[in-house]
Amino acid sequence: MTALTSPTTRAIVAPPVRAGRGRPGRTRERLPWGSPVVYFVALVVIALMLAPVLYIIIGGFRSNAQITVDPAGWPDPWNIENYLTVLTGPQFWRQVLNSTIAAVATTAGAVVLGLMASYVIARYRFRGRGALYAVFASGLMFPITVAITPLYIVIRDLGLMNSLGGIILPQIAFALPMTIIILVPFLRAIPDEIQEAAFIDGCGRLSFFWRMVLPLSIPGVITVGILAFIGSWNSYLLPLFILNNEAAYTLPLGVQAFSSQYSVDTAKVLAFTSLSMLPALAFFSLFERRIVGGLTGAVKG
């Protein structure tokens, strides 16, 4: 016996839809902008980090009498005399120049030497390559605080005391481990086919380094350059041991000297401190994405 059914009489029975666990028929909806708790915690952390910076900057617009009466109050009236006194004096700009020279020279030396060493470790195969990379990586475990005494003796014997060269050379050496660790993954990620094609076209090793390797590693170079610049700009311990002449002081060391000289003038000290930290904050804020992008590329490589 055959049962004939027309298309109009066919029925498609859909399987029952199972509701999620919990109450039937209800689904858990997520907020499109995330959890409010996460944003609240982030705002609290940001406030705790920015509060001291804002206090120093705003404190420079106050007078000593206002700070004494109400240390946490707002300027009333706002006074820019403290900032004008610092900006019109030769001491601040001389220290800015010294810090800029030291930071630029440290950045250039760390980038150039680190890029060349990273190129050899990443692109050449030789016995002891892994051990050499491990030696540079172990340099991260030895901060400058540990080596400050023998470093002082070496710099003194070289006749580099009270000179910017005495702080530039050690800062380059201590910036190399981080530079090499970041750049080696970038250079290893360059395909071998590009190198083989370049050699077939008559490109030598040095020509391949300048024409191909350097442009392809620009994100990593920018990252290590920014880190070396900020590290040199904020360096305090090494200049404290090496520089005894006030004319060669860098900005962090100048802040300490200025605070000792004007210890009773708290408002002027706050103005000098805020002006000294603004360049580093502005520099880091402008190149923050470059740093994150370079570190991300290093991890992927």
PDB file of C-alpha atoms in Angstrom:
ATOM      1  CA  MET A   1       0.000   0.000   0.000  1.00  0.00           C
ATOM      2  CA  THR A   2       1.503   3.276  -1.064  1.00  0.00           C
ATOM      3  CA  ALA A   3       0.762   6.572   0.589  1.00  0.00           C
ATOM      4  CA  LEU A   4       0.893   9.598  -1.710  1.00  0.00           C
ATOM      5  CA  THR A   5       1.283  13.016  -0.294  1.00  0.00           C
ATOM      6  CA  SER A   6       1.283  16.277  -2.195  1.00  0.00           C
ATOM      7  CA  PRO A   7       3.746  19.086  -1.573  1.00  0.00           C
ATOM      8  CA  THR A   8       1.008  21.145  -0.047  1.00  0.00           C
ATOM      9  CA  THR A   9       0.272  18.509   2.554  1.00  0.00           C
ATOM     10  CA  ARG A  10       3.865  17.916   3.584  1.00  0.00           C
ATOM     11  CA  ALA A  11       4.804  19.385   6.911  1.00  0.00           C
ATOM     12  CA  ILE A  12       8.280  20.077   8.102  1.00  0.00           C
ATOM     13  CA  VAL A  13       8.551  19.579  11.793  1.00  0.00           C
ATOM     14  CA  ALA A  14      11.368  21.606  13.305  1.00  0.00           C
ATOM     15  CA  PRO A  15      13.249  20.109  16.227  1.00  0.00           C
ATOM     16  CA  PRO A  16      12.485  21.680  19.557  1.00  0.00           C
ATOM     17  CA  VAL A  17      14.805  24.460  20.585  1.00  0.00           C
ATOM     18  CA  ARG A  18      16.515  23.869  23.884  1.00  0.00           C
ATOM     19  CA  ALA A  19      16.749  26.760  26.196  1.00  0.00           C
ATOM     20  CA  GLY A  20      19.898  27.482  28.064  1.00  0.00           C
ATOM     21  CA  ARG A  21      20.575  26.203  31.484  1.00  0.00           C
ATOM     22  CA  GLY A  22      18.607  27.880  34.187  1.00  0.00           C
ATOM     23  CA  ARG A  23      15.170  29.241  33.576  1.00  0.00           C
ATOM     24  CA  PRO A  24      13.645  28.084  30.278  1.00  0.00           C
ATOM     25  CA  GLY A  25      13.346  30.600  27.491  1.00  0.00           C
ATOM     26  CA  ARG A  26      15.851  33.054  28.945  1.00  0.00           C
ATOM     27  CA  THR A  27      19.360  33.701  27.600  1.00  0.00           C
ATOM     28  CA  ARG A  28      22.169  35.556  29.287  1.00  0.00           C
ATOM     29  CA  GLU A  29      22.904  38.792  27.454  1.00  0.00           C
ATOM     30  CA  ARG A  30      26.315  40.401  27.622  1.00  0.00           C
ATOM     31  CA  LEU A  31      26.757  44.133  27.692  1.00  0.00           C
ATOM     32  CA  PRO A  32      28.299  45.419  24.437  1.00  0.00           C
ATOM     33  CA  TRP A  33      30.799  47.613  26.290  1.00  0.00           C
ATOM     34  CA  GLY A  34      31.984  45.108  28.902  1.00  0.00           C
ATOM     35  CA  SER A  35      31.558  44.659  32.603  1.00  0.00           C
ATOM     36  CA  PRO A  36      31.127  47.812  34.738  1.00  0.00           C
ATOM     37  CA  VAL A  37      33.323  46.283  37.440  1.00  0.00           C
ATOM     38  CA  VAL A  38      36.291  46.144  35.089  1.00  0.00           C
ATOM     39  CA  TYR A  39      35.873  49.779  34.130  1.00  0.00           C
ATOM     40  CA  PHE A  40      35.520  50.805  37.759  1.00  0.00           C
ATOM     41  CA  VAL A  41      38.729  49.017  38.759  1.00  0.00           C
ATOM     42  CA  ALA A  42      40.556  50.513  35.767  1.00  0.00           C
ATOM     43  CA  LEU A  43      39.405  54.023  36.707  1.00  0.00           C
ATOM     44  CA  VAL A  44      40.556  53.525  40.297  1.00  0.00           C
ATOM     45  CA  VAL A  45      44.005  52.365  39.146  1.00  0.00           C
ATOM     46  CA  ILE A  46      44.314  55.269  36.701  1.00  0.00           C
ATOM     47  CA  ALA A  47      43.310  57.727  39.414  1.00  0.00           C
ATOM     48  CA  LEU A  48      45.908  56.330  41.824  1.00  0.00           C
ATOM     49  CA  MET A  49      48.602  56.641  39.177  1.00  0.00           C
ATOM     50  CA  LEU A  50      47.700  60.116  37.977  1.00  0.00           C
ATOM     51  CA  ALA A  51      47.010  61.683  41.378  1.00  0.00           C
ATOM     52  CA  PRO A  52      50.699  62.231  42.326  1.00  0.00           C
ATOM     53  CA  VAL A  53      51.498  63.621  38.869  1.00  0.00           C
ATOM     54  CA  LEU A  54      48.584  66.045  38.957  1.00  0.00           C
ATOM     55  CA  TYR A  55      49.471  67.086  42.502  1.00  0.00           C
ATOM     56  CA  ILE A  56      53.015  67.994  41.427  1.00  0.00           C
ATOM     57  CA  ILE A  57      51.874  69.888  38.338  1.00  0.00           C
ATOM     58  CA  ILE A  58      49.117  71.811  40.154  1.00  0.00           C
ATOM     59  CA  GLY A  59      51.396  72.423  43.142  1.00  0.00           C
ATOM     60  CA  GLY A  60      53.717  74.406  40.893  1.00  0.00           C
ATOM     61  CA  PHE A  61      50.935  76.966  40.392  1.00  0.00           C
ATOM     62  CA  ARG A  62      50.623  77.588  44.133  1.00  0.00           C
ATOM     63  CA  SER A  63      52.618  79.635  46.593  1.00  0.00           C
ATOM     64  CA  ASN A  64      54.399  78.332  49.663  1.00  0.00           C
ATOM     65  CA  ALA A  65      51.797  79.972  51.876  1.00  0.00           C
ATOM     66  CA  GLN A  66      48.968  78.148  50.098  1.00  0.00           C
ATOM     67  CA  ILE A  67      50.774  74.804  50.385  1.00  0.00           C
ATOM     68  CA  THR A  68      51.382  75.375  54.088  1.00  0.00           C
ATOM     69  CA  VAL A  69      47.773  76.318  54.852  1.00  0.00           C
ATOM     70  CA  ASP A  70      46.095  73.700  52.661  1.00  0.00           C
ATOM     71  CA  PRO A  71      48.504  71.111  51.147  1.00  0.00           C
ATOM     72  CA  ALA A  72      45.747  69.405  49.119  1.00  0.00           C
ATOM     73  CA  GLY A  73      43.886  72.526  47.988  1.00  0.00           C
ATOM     74  CA  TRP A  74      43.597  74.206  44.604  1.00  0.00           C
ATOM     75  CA  PRO A  75      45.641  77.286  43.663  1.00  0.00           C
ATOM     76  CA  ASP A  76      43.815  80.466  44.655  1.00  0.00           C
ATOM     77  CA  PRO A  77      44.894  82.456  42.756  1.00  0.00           C
ATOM     78  CA  TRP A  78      46.838  80.545  40.101  1.00  0.00           C
ATOM     79  CA  ASN A  79      50.476  81.612  40.112  1.00  0.00           C
ATOM     80  CA  ILE A  80      52.741  81.008  37.091  1.00  0.00           C
ATOM     81  CA  GLU A  81      55.742  82.780  38.590  1.00  0.00           C
ATOM     82  CA  ASN A  82      57.315  79.499  39.716  1.00  0.00           C
ATOM     83  CA  TYR A  83      57.242  78.044  36.210  1.00  0.00           C
ATOM     84  CA  LEU A  84      58.507  81.272  34.646  1.00  0.00           C
ATOM     85  CA  THR A  85      61.404  81.385  37.107  1.00  0.00           C
ATOM     86  CA  VAL A  86      62.456  77.861  36.172  1.00  0.00           C
ATOM     87  CA  LEU A  87      62.008  78.361  32.432  1.00  0.00           C
ATOM     88  CA  THR A  88      63.913  81.650  32.319  1.00  0.00           C
ATOM     89  CA  GLY A  89      66.853  80.285  34.301  1.00  0.00           C
ATOM     90  CA  PRO A  90      69.868  78.716  32.528  1.00  0.00           C
ATOM     91  CA  GLN A  91      70.060  75.767  34.891  1.00  0.00           C
ATOM     92  CA  PHE A  92      66.980  73.951  33.591  1.00  0.00           C
ATOM     93  CA  TRP A  93      67.778  74.283  29.878  1.00  0.00           C
ATOM     94  CA  ARG A  94      71.422  73.258  30.361  1.00  0.00           C
ATOM     95  CA  GLN A  95      70.285  70.062  32.055  1.00  0.00           C
ATOM     96  CA  VAL A  96      67.687  69.439  29.354  1.00  0.00           C
ATOM     97  CA  LEU A  97      70.438  69.728  26.748  1.00  0.00           C
ATOM     98  CA  ASN A  98      72.687  67.311  28.640  1.00  0.00           C
ATOM     99  CA  SER A  99      69.855  64.787  29.035  1.00  0.00           C
ATOM    100  CA  THR A 100      68.962  65.099  25.351  1.00  0.00           C
ATOM    101  CA  ILE A 101      72.551  64.527  24.218  1.00  0.00           C
ATOM    102  CA  ALA A 102      72.943  61.523  26.507  1.00  0.00           C
ATOM    103  CA  ALA A 103      69.582  60.018  25.501  1.00  0.00           C
ATOM    104  CA  VAL A 104      70.098  60.495  21.750  1.00  0.00           C
ATOM    105  CA  ALA A 105      73.641  59.092  21.850  1.00  0.00           C
ATOM    106  CA  THR A 106      72.531  56.133  23.979  1.00  0.00           C
ATOM    107  CA  THR A 107      69.617  55.411  21.651  1.00  0.00           C
ATOM    108  CA  ALA A 108      71.771  55.573  18.518  1.00  0.00           C
ATOM    109  CA  GLY A 109      74.478  53.354  19.974  1.00  0.00           C
ATOM    110  CA  ALA A 110      72.057  50.776  21.379  1.00  0.00           C
ATOM    111  CA  VAL A 111      70.055  50.570  18.142  1.00  0.00           C
ATOM    112  CA  VAL A 112      73.054  50.305  15.808  1.00  0.00           C
ATOM    113  CA  LEU A 113      75.043  47.813  17.881  1.00  0.00           C
ATOM    114  CA  GLY A 114      71.963  45.858  18.897  1.00  0.00           C
ATOM    115  CA  LEU A 115      70.708  45.597  15.323  1.00  0.00           C
ATOM    116  CA  MET A 116      74.048  44.307  14.052  1.00  0.00           C
ATOM    117  CA  ALA A 117      74.401  41.780  16.874  1.00  0.00           C
ATOM    118  CA  SER A 118      70.796  40.650  16.429  1.00  0.00           C
ATOM    119  CA  TYR A 119      71.353  40.194  12.689  1.00  0.00           C
ATOM    120  CA  VAL A 120      74.268  37.831  13.318  1.00  0.00           C
ATOM    121  CA  ILE A 121      72.426  35.828  15.976  1.00  0.00           C
ATOM    122  CA  ALA A 122      69.205  35.585  13.988  1.00  0.00           C
ATOM    123  CA  ARG A 123      70.456  34.991  10.427  1.00  0.00           C
ATOM    124  CA  TYR A 124      73.770  33.135  10.835  1.00  0.00           C
ATOM    125  CA  ARG A 125      74.277  29.579  12.005  1.00  0.00           C
ATOM    126  CA  PHE A 126      77.445  28.986  13.983  1.00  0.00           C
ATOM    127  CA  ARG A 127      78.556  27.054  17.006  1.00  0.00           C
ATOM    128  CA  GLY A 128      77.689  28.797  20.247  1.00  0.00           C
ATOM    129  CA  ARG A 129      74.899  30.936  18.802  1.00  0.00           C
ATOM    130  CA  GLY A 130      72.441  29.836  21.482  1.00  0.00           C
ATOM    131  CA  ALA A 131      75.006  30.429  24.229  1.00  0.00           C
ATOM    132  CA  LEU A 132      75.710  33.921  22.889  1.00  0.00           C
ATOM    133  CA  TYR A 133      72.016  34.747  22.874  1.00  0.00           C
ATOM    134  CA  ALA A 134      71.717  33.392  26.423  1.00  0.00           C
ATOM    135  CA  VAL A 135      74.575  35.651  27.542  1.00  0.00           C
ATOM    136  CA  PHE A 136      72.783  38.719  26.224  1.00  0.00           C
ATOM    137  CA  ALA A 137      69.500  37.542  27.729  1.00  0.00           C
ATOM    138  CA  SER A 138      71.152  37.047  31.118  1.00  0.00           C
ATOM    139  CA  GLY A 139      72.107  40.714  31.054  1.00  0.00           C
ATOM    140  CA  LEU A 140      68.508  41.534  31.993  1.00  0.00           C
ATOM    141  CA  MET A 141      69.098  39.906  35.383  1.00  0.00           C
ATOM    142  CA  PHE A 142      71.942  42.281  36.268  1.00  0.00           C
ATOM    143  CA  PRO A 143      70.704  45.842  36.767  1.00  0.00           C
ATOM    144  CA  ILE A 144      73.084  48.738  36.864  1.00  0.00           C
ATOM    145  CA  THR A 145      72.766  48.858  40.655  1.00  0.00           C
ATOM    146  CA  VAL A 146      74.692  45.592  40.978  1.00  0.00           C
ATOM    147  CA  ALA A 147      77.592  46.749  38.804  1.00  0.00           C
ATOM    148  CA  ILE A 148      77.822  50.364  39.911  1.00  0.00           C
ATOM    149  CA  THR A 149      81.025  49.978  41.983  1.00  0.00           C
ATOM    150  CA  PRO A 150      83.192  48.172  39.380  1.00  0.00           C
ATOM    151  CA  LEU A 151      81.659  50.371  36.696  1.00  0.00           C
ATOM    152  CA  TYR A 152      82.730  53.460  38.603  1.00  0.00           C
ATOM    153  CA  ILE A 153      86.297  52.134  38.818  1.00  0.00           C
ATOM    154  CA  VAL A 154      86.422  51.375  35.088  1.00  0.00           C
ATOM    155  CA  ILE A 155      85.068  54.795  34.117  1.00  0.00           C
ATOM    156  CA  ARG A 156      87.506  56.491  36.476  1.00  0.00           C
ATOM    157  CA  ASP A 157      90.455  54.595  34.993  1.00  0.00           C
ATOM    158  CA  LEU A 158      89.320  55.527  31.483  1.00  0.00           C
ATOM    159  CA  GLY A 159      89.278  59.210  32.435  1.00  0.00           C
ATOM    160  CA  LEU A 160      85.565  59.673  31.687  1.00  0.00           C
ATOM    161  CA  MET A 161      84.519  61.105  35.038  1.00  0.00           C
ATOM    162  CA  ASN A 162      82.398  64.284  34.931  1.00  0.00           C
ATOM    163  CA  SER A 163      81.631  63.803  31.237  1.00  0.00           C
ATOM    164  CA  LEU A 164      78.599  62.667  29.311  1.00  0.00           C
ATOM    165  CA  GLY A 165      80.670  59.927  27.703  1.00  0.00           C
ATOM    166  CA  GLY A 166      81.018  58.305  31.099  1.00  0.00           C
ATOM    167  CA  ILE A 167      77.272  57.715  31.282  1.00  0.00           C
ATOM    168  CA  ILE A 168      76.577  57.165  27.566  1.00  0.00           C
ATOM    169  CA  LEU A 169      78.848  54.122  27.141  1.00  0.00           C
ATOM    170  CA  PRO A 170      77.491  52.184  30.168  1.00  0.00           C
ATOM    171  CA  GLN A 171      73.913  53.020  29.227  1.00  0.00           C
ATOM    172  CA  ILE A 172      74.493  51.596  25.739  1.00  0.00           C
ATOM    173  CA  ALA A 173      75.874  48.406  27.258  1.00  0.00           C
ATOM    174  CA  PHE A 174      72.938  47.988  29.626  1.00  0.00           C
ATOM    175  CA  ALA A 175      70.436  48.721  26.842  1.00  0.00           C
ATOM    176  CA  LEU A 176      71.834  46.004  24.549  1.00  0.00           C
ATOM    177  CA  PRO A 177      70.163  42.973  26.230  1.00  0.00           C
ATOM    178  CA  MET A 178      66.648  44.344  25.823  1.00  0.00           C
ATOM    179  CA  THR A 179      67.460  45.529  22.311  1.00  0.00           C
ATOM    180  CA  ILE A 180      68.743  42.144  21.178  1.00  0.00           C
ATOM    181  CA  ILE A 181      65.898  40.189  22.780  1.00  0.00           C
ATOM    182  CA  ILE A 182      63.334  42.334  20.934  1.00  0.00           C
ATOM    183  CA  LEU A 183      65.105  42.491  17.575  1.00  0.00           C
ATOM    184  CA  VAL A 184      66.146  38.858  17.181  1.00  0.00           C
ATOM    185  CA  PRO A 185      62.545  37.598  16.648  1.00  0.00           C
ATOM    186  CA  PHE A 186      61.989  40.331  14.045  1.00  0.00           C
ATOM    187  CA  LEU A 187      65.040  39.303  12.060  1.00  0.00           C
ATOM    188  CA  ARG A 188      64.295  35.599  12.366  1.00  0.00           C
ATOM    189  CA  ALA A 189      60.825  36.190  10.928  1.00  0.00           C
ATOM    190  CA  ILE A 190      62.277  37.447   7.625  1.00  0.00           C
ATOM    191  CA  PRO A 191      61.726  34.634   5.086  1.00  0.00           C
ATOM    192  CA  ASP A 192      64.819  32.892   3.761  1.00  0.00           C
ATOM    193  CA  GLU A 193      63.409  33.177   0.249  1.00  0.00           C
ATOM    194  CA  ILE A 194      63.908  36.949   0.360  1.00  0.00           C
ATOM    195  CA  GLN A 195      67.550  36.511   1.294  1.00  0.00           C
ATOM    196  CA  GLU A 196      68.109  33.889  -1.399  1.00  0.00           C
ATOM    197  CA  ALA A 197      66.473  36.078  -4.047  1.00  0.00           C
ATOM    198  CA  ALA A 198      68.615  39.035  -2.985  1.00  0.00           C
ATOM    199  CA  PHE A 199      71.797  36.970  -3.229  1.00  0.00           C
ATOM    200  CA  ILE A 200      70.797  35.720  -6.681  1.00  0.00           C
ATOM    201  CA  ASP A 201      70.363  39.341  -7.809  1.00  0.00           C
ATOM    202  CA  GLY A 202      73.916  40.081  -6.696  1.00  0.00           C
ATOM    203  CA  CYS A 203      73.146  41.603  -3.309  1.00  0.00           C
ATOM    204  CA  GLY A 204      75.903  41.049  -0.764  1.00  0.00           C
ATOM    205  CA  ARG A 205      75.473  40.456   2.937  1.00  0.00           C
ATOM    206  CA  LEU A 206      76.009  44.080   3.915  1.00  0.00           C
ATOM    207  CA  SER A 207      73.820  45.307   1.083  1.00  0.00           C
ATOM    208  CA  PHE A 208      71.087  42.873   2.117  1.00  0.00           C
ATOM    209  CA  PHE A 209      71.382  44.154   5.687  1.00  0.00           C
ATOM    210  CA  TRP A 210      70.932  47.813   4.736  1.00  0.00           C
ATOM    211  CA  ARG A 211      68.398  47.384   1.911  1.00  0.00           C
ATOM    212  CA  MET A 212      66.207  44.581   3.241  1.00  0.00           C
ATOM    213  CA  VAL A 213      66.801  43.818   6.902  1.00  0.00           C
ATOM    214  CA  LEU A 214      66.729  47.366   8.179  1.00  0.00           C
ATOM    215  CA  PRO A 215      63.447  48.403   6.457  1.00  0.00           C
ATOM    216  CA  LEU A 216      61.702  45.182   7.505  1.00  0.00           C
ATOM    217  CA  SER A 217      62.731  45.616  11.146  1.00  0.00           C
ATOM    218  CA  ILE A 218      61.646  49.257  11.468  1.00  0.00           C
ATOM    219  CA  PRO A 219      58.861  48.499  14.045  1.00  0.00           C
ATOM    220  CA  GLY A 220      61.307  46.723  16.318  1.00  0.00           C
ATOM    221  CA  VAL A 221      63.949  49.413  15.831  1.00  0.00           C
ATOM    222  CA  ILE A 222      61.473  52.121  16.818  1.00  0.00           C
ATOM    223  CA  THR A 223      60.441  50.157  19.901  1.00  0.00           C
ATOM    224  CA  VAL A 224      63.958  49.580  21.209  1.00  0.00           C
ATOM    225  CA  GLY A 225      64.880  53.164  20.369  1.00  0.00           C
ATOM    226  CA  ILE A 226      62.018  54.533  22.438  1.00  0.00           C
ATOM    227  CA  LEU A 227      62.820  52.246  25.364  1.00  0.00           C
ATOM    228  CA  ALA A 228      66.507  53.198  25.260  1.00  0.00           C
ATOM    229  CA  PHE A 229      65.669  56.903  25.053  1.00  0.00           C
ATOM    230  CA  ILE A 230      63.288  56.839  28.012  1.00  0.00           C
ATOM    231  CA  GLY A 231      65.654  54.694  30.060  1.00  0.00           C
ATOM    232  CA  SER A 232      68.518  57.115  29.477  1.00  0.00           C
ATOM    233  CA  TRP A 233      66.357  60.172  30.110  1.00  0.00           C
ATOM    234  CA  ASN A 234      65.188  58.824  33.483  1.00  0.00           C
ATOM    235  CA  SER A 235      68.578  57.471  34.553  1.00  0.00           C
ATOM    236  CA  TYR A 236      69.579  58.719  37.986  1.00  0.00           C
ATOM    237  CA  LEU A 237      71.957  56.326  39.757  1.00  0.00           C
ATOM    238  CA  LEU A 238      74.711  56.289  37.134  1.00  0.00           C
ATOM    239  CA  PRO A 239      74.904  60.102  36.719  1.00  0.00           C
ATOM    240  CA  LEU A 240      74.873  60.406  40.514  1.00  0.00           C
ATOM    241  CA  PHE A 241      78.126  58.409  40.735  1.00  0.00           C
ATOM    242  CA  ILE A 242      79.818  59.709  37.591  1.00  0.00           C
ATOM    243  CA  LEU A 243      78.906  63.395  37.422  1.00  0.00           C
ATOM    244  CA  ASN A 244      80.219  65.712  40.122  1.00  0.00           C
ATOM    245  CA  ASN A 245      80.302  68.877  38.036  1.00  0.00           C
ATOM    246  CA  GLU A 246      76.998  70.739  38.031  1.00  0.00           C
ATOM    247  CA  ALA A 247      77.553  71.888  34.447  1.00  0.00           C
ATOM    248  CA  ALA A 248      77.321  68.243  33.287  1.00  0.00           C
ATOM    249  CA  TYR A 249      74.239  67.328  35.311  1.00  0.00           C
ATOM    250  CA  THR A 250      71.398  65.586  33.545  1.00  0.00           C
ATOM    251  CA  LEU A 251      67.795  66.463  34.325  1.00  0.00           C
ATOM    252  CA  PRO A 252      67.043  63.775  36.983  1.00  0.00           C
ATOM    253  CA  LEU A 253      70.227  64.696  38.824  1.00  0.00           C
ATOM    254  CA  GLY A 254      69.390  68.377  38.402  1.00  0.00           C
ATOM    255  CA  VAL A 255      66.039  67.844  40.107  1.00  0.00           C
ATOM    256  CA  GLN A 256      67.810  66.462  43.167  1.00  0.00           C
ATOM    257  CA  ALA A 257      70.283  69.344  43.206  1.00  0.00           C
ATOM    258  CA  PHE A 258      67.523  71.917  42.735  1.00  0.00           C
ATOM    259  CA  SER A 259      65.482  70.358  45.544  1.00  0.00           C
ATOM    260  CA  SER A 260      68.462  70.609  47.884  1.00  0.00           C
ATOM    261  CA  GLN A 261      69.215  74.186  46.860  1.00  0.00           C
ATOM    262  CA  TYR A 262      65.602  75.396  47.226  1.00  0.00           C
ATOM    263  CA  SER A 263      64.456  73.056  49.976  1.00  0.00           C
ATOM    264  CA  VAL A 264      62.437  75.792  51.670  1.00  0.00           C
ATOM    265  CA  ASP A 265      60.698  76.838  48.429  1.00  0.00           C
ATOM    266  CA  THR A 266      58.369  73.872  47.948  1.00  0.00           C
ATOM    267  CA  ALA A 267      56.298  75.455  45.190  1.00  0.00           C
ATOM    268  CA  LYS A 268      59.340  76.169  43.029  1.00  0.00           C
ATOM    269  CA  VAL A 269      60.629  72.626  43.575  1.00  0.00           C
ATOM    270  CA  LEU A 270      57.280  71.235  42.415  1.00  0.00           C
ATOM    271  CA  ALA A 271      57.400  73.440  39.317  1.00  0.00           C
ATOM    272  CA  PHE A 272      60.920  72.261  38.462  1.00  0.00           C
ATOM    273  CA  THR A 273      59.963  68.624  39.035  1.00  0.00           C
ATOM    274  CA  SER A 274      56.851  68.839  36.858  1.00  0.00           C
ATOM    275  CA  LEU A 275      58.762  70.471  34.005  1.00  0.00           C
ATOM    276  CA  SER A 276      61.461  67.808  34.193  1.00  0.00           C
ATOM    277  CA  MET A 277      59.017  64.904  33.906  1.00  0.00           C
ATOM    278  CA  LEU A 278      56.789  66.378  31.190  1.00  0.00           C
ATOM    279  CA  PRO A 279      59.169  65.593  28.271  1.00  0.00           C
ATOM    280  CA  ALA A 280      59.335  61.907  29.200  1.00  0.00           C
ATOM    281  CA  LEU A 281      55.559  61.712  29.677  1.00  0.00           C
ATOM    282  CA  ALA A 282      54.884  63.420  26.359  1.00  0.00           C
ATOM    283  CA  PHE A 283      57.427  61.266  24.532  1.00  0.00           C
ATOM    284  CA  PHE A 284      55.997  58.053  25.958  1.00  0.00           C
ATOM    285  CA  SER A 285      52.411  59.109  25.253  1.00  0.00           C
ATOM    286  CA  LEU A 286      53.152  59.924  21.617  1.00  0.00           C
ATOM    287  CA  PHE A 287      54.939  56.631  20.902  1.00  0.00           C
ATOM    288  CA  GLU A 288      52.916  54.292  23.118  1.00  0.00           C
ATOM    289  CA  ARG A 289      51.354  52.491  20.155  1.00  0.00           C
ATOM    290  CA  ARG A 290      54.763  52.064  18.570  1.00  0.00           C
ATOM    291  CA  ILE A 291      56.030  50.345  21.713  1.00  0.00           C
ATOM    292  CA  VAL A 292      53.047  48.009  21.952  1.00  0.00           C
ATOM    293  CA  GLY A 293      53.166  47.213  18.234  1.00  0.00           C
ATOM    294  CA  GLY A 294      56.874  46.465  18.351  1.00  0.00           C
ATOM    295  CA  LEU A 295      56.590  44.191  21.368  1.00  0.00           C
ATOM    296  CA  THR A 296      53.646  42.386  19.780  1.00  0.00           C
ATOM    297  CA  GLY A 297      55.652  41.781  16.634  1.00  0.00           C
ATOM    298  CA  ALA A 298      58.567  40.497  18.680  1.00  0.00           C
ATOM    299  CA  VAL A 299      56.322  38.004  20.477  1.00  0.00           C
ATOM    300  CA  LYS A 300      54.789  36.812  17.205  1.00  0.00           C
ATOM    301  CA  GLY A 301      58.196  36.460  15.619  1.00  0.00           C
TER     302      GLY A 301
END
